[in-house]
Tab-separated table of C-alpha atoms in Angstrom:
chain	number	residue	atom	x	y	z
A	66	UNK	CA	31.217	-7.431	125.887
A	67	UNK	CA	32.510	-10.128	123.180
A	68	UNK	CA	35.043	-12.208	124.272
A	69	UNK	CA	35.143	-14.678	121.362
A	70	UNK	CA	37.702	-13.836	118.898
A	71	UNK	CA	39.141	-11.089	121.464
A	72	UNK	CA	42.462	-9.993	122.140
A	73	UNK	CA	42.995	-9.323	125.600
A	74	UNK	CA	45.688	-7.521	127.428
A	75	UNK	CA	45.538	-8.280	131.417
A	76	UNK	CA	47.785	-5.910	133.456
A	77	UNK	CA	48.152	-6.780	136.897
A	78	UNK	CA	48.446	-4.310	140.084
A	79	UNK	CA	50.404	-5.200	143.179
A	80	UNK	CA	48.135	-6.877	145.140
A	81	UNK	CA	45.674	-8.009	142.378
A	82	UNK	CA	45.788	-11.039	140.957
A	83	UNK	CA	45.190	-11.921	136.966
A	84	UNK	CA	44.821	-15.666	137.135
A	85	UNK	CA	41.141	-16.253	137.697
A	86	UNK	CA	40.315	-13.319	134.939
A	87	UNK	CA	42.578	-14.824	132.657
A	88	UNK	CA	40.904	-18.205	132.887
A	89	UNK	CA	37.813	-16.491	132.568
A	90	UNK	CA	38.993	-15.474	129.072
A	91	UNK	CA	40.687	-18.305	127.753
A	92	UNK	CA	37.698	-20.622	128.898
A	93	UNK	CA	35.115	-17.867	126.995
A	94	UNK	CA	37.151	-18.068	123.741
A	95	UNK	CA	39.518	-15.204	123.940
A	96	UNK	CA	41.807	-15.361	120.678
A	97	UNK	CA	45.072	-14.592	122.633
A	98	UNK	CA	46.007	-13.440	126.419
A	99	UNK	CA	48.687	-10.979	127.217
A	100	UNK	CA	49.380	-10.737	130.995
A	101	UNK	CA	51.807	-8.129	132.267
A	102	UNK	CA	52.697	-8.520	136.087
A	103	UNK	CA	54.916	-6.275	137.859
A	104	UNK	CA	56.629	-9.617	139.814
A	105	UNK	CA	59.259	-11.084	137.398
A	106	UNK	CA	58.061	-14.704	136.169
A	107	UNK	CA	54.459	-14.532	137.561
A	108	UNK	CA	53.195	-13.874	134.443
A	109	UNK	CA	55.295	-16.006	132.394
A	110	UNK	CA	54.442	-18.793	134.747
A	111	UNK	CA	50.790	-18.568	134.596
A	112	UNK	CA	51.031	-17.788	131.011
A	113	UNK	CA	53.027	-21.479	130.272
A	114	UNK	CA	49.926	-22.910	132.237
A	115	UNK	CA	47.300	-21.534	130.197
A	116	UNK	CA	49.114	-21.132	126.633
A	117	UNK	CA	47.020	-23.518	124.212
A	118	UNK	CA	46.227	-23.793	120.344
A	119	UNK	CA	43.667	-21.243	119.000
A	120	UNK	CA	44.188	-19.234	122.341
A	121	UNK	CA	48.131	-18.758	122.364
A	122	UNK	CA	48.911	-16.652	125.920
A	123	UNK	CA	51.673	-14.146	126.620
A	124	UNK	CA	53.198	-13.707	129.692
A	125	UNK	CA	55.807	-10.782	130.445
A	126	UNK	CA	56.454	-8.023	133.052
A	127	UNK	CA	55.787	-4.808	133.404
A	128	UNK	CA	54.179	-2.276	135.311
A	129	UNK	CA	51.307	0.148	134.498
A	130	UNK	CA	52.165	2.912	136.473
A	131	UNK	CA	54.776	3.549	133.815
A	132	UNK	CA	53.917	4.744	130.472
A	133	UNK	CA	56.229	3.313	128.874
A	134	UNK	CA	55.704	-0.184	130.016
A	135	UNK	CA	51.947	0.181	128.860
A	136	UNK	CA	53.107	1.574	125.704
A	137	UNK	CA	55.680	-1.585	125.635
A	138	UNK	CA	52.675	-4.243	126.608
A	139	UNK	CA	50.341	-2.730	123.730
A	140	UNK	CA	53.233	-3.077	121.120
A	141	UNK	CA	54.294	-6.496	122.658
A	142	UNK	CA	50.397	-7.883	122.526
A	143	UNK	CA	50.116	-6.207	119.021
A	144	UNK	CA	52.937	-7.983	118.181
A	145	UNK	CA	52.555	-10.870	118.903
A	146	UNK	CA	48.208	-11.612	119.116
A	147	UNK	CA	46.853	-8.642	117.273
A	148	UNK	CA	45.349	-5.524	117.854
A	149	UNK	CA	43.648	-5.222	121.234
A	150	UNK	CA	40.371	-5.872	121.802
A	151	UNK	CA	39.931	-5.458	125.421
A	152	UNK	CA	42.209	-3.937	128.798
A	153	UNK	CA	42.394	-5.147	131.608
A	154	UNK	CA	43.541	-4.502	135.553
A	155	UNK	CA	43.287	-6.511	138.046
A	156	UNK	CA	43.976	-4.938	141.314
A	157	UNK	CA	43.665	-5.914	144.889
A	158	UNK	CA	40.217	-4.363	145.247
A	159	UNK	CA	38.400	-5.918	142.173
A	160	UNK	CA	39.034	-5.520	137.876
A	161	UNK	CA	37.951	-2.926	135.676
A	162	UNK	CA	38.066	-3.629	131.506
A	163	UNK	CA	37.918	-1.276	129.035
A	164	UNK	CA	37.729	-1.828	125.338
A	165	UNK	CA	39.967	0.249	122.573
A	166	UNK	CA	37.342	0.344	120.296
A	167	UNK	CA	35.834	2.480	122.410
A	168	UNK	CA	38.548	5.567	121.985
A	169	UNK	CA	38.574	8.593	119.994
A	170	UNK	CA	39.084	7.459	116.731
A	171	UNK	CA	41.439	11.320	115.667
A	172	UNK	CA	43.236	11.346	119.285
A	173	UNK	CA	46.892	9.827	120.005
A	174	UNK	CA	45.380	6.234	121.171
A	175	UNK	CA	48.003	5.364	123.210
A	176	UNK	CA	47.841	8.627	125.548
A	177	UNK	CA	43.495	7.950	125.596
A	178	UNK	CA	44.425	4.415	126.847
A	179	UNK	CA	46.920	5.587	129.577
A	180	UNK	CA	44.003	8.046	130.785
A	181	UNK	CA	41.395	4.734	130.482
A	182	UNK	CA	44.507	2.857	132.719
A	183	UNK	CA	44.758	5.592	135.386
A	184	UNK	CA	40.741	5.700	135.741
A	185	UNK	CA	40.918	1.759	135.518
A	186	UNK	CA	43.973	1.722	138.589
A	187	UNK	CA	41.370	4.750	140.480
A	188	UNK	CA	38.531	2.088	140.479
A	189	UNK	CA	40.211	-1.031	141.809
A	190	UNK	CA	42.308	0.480	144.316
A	191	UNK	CA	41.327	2.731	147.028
A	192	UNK	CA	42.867	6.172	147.470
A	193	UNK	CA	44.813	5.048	150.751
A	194	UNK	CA	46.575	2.359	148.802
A	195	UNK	CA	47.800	4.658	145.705
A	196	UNK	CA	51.756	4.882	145.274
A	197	UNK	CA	52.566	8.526	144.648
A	198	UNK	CA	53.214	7.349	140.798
A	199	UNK	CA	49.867	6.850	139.951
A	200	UNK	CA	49.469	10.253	139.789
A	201	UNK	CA	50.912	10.034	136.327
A	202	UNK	CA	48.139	7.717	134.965
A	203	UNK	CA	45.475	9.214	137.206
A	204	UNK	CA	44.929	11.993	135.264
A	205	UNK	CA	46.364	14.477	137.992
A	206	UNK	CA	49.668	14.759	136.380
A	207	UNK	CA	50.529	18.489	134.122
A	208	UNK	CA	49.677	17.630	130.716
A	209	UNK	CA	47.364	14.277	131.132
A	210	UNK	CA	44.071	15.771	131.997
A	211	UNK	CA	40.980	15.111	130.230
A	212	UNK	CA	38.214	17.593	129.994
């Protein structure tokens, strides 16, 4: 996984934390940070902290179990860093990252990333801990199966 030059999108779960990934990528040369937490200024906060020349970091919030708000973060980190290299979650159980690049190239991008999200949110938290809404991102939902 190349980390130099990336941009990388870090969406945090309740429970999970972002910070020590996000140093991770800002110490290995990431070329900009977006970190989405569901917990209004925690992002923004850590963001300020880490925000430097050659590695400017965004913090906002949002939460993934919304498709909207991952359609919002893409657009926002797009926006404002580039197109994304590399997504993140961070959850309470571990962190998962998945890269764009690797997505269907003649499929809707943004609905193959929700499906990489939902398996990404299956991996790092365990099925007891699941709020009913991740069914929408877990692939269970009417219309967001993958075969």
């Amino acid at each position: 996984m190349r980390v130099a030059g990336a941009v990388v999108v870090i969406a945090v779960l309740d429970g999970g934390s972002g910070a020590d990934l996000a140093r991770r990528f800002t110490a290995a040369g990431a070329a900009g940070v977006l970190i989405a937490d569901q917990h209004p200024n925690r992002a923004e906060d850590l963001a300020a902290e880490l925000d430097r020349p050659g590695c400017p970091v965004v913090g906002v919030c949002g939460d993934i179990h919304r498709p909207s708000d991952v359609a919002a973060l893409v657009d926002t980190a797009e926006k404002h860093l580039g197109p994304i290299d590399l997504f993140c979650v961070a959850g309470p159980d571990g962190e998962r990252i998945v890269s764009p690049a690797e997505l269907p190239g003649h499929l809707d991008r943004l609905a193959e990333l929700l499906a990489l999200v939902g398996e990404a949110i299956s991996e790092v938290v365990p099925p007891q801990r699941r709020a009913p809404d991740d069914q929408a991102l877990t692939g269970t939902a009417a219309g967001t199966e993958r075969g």
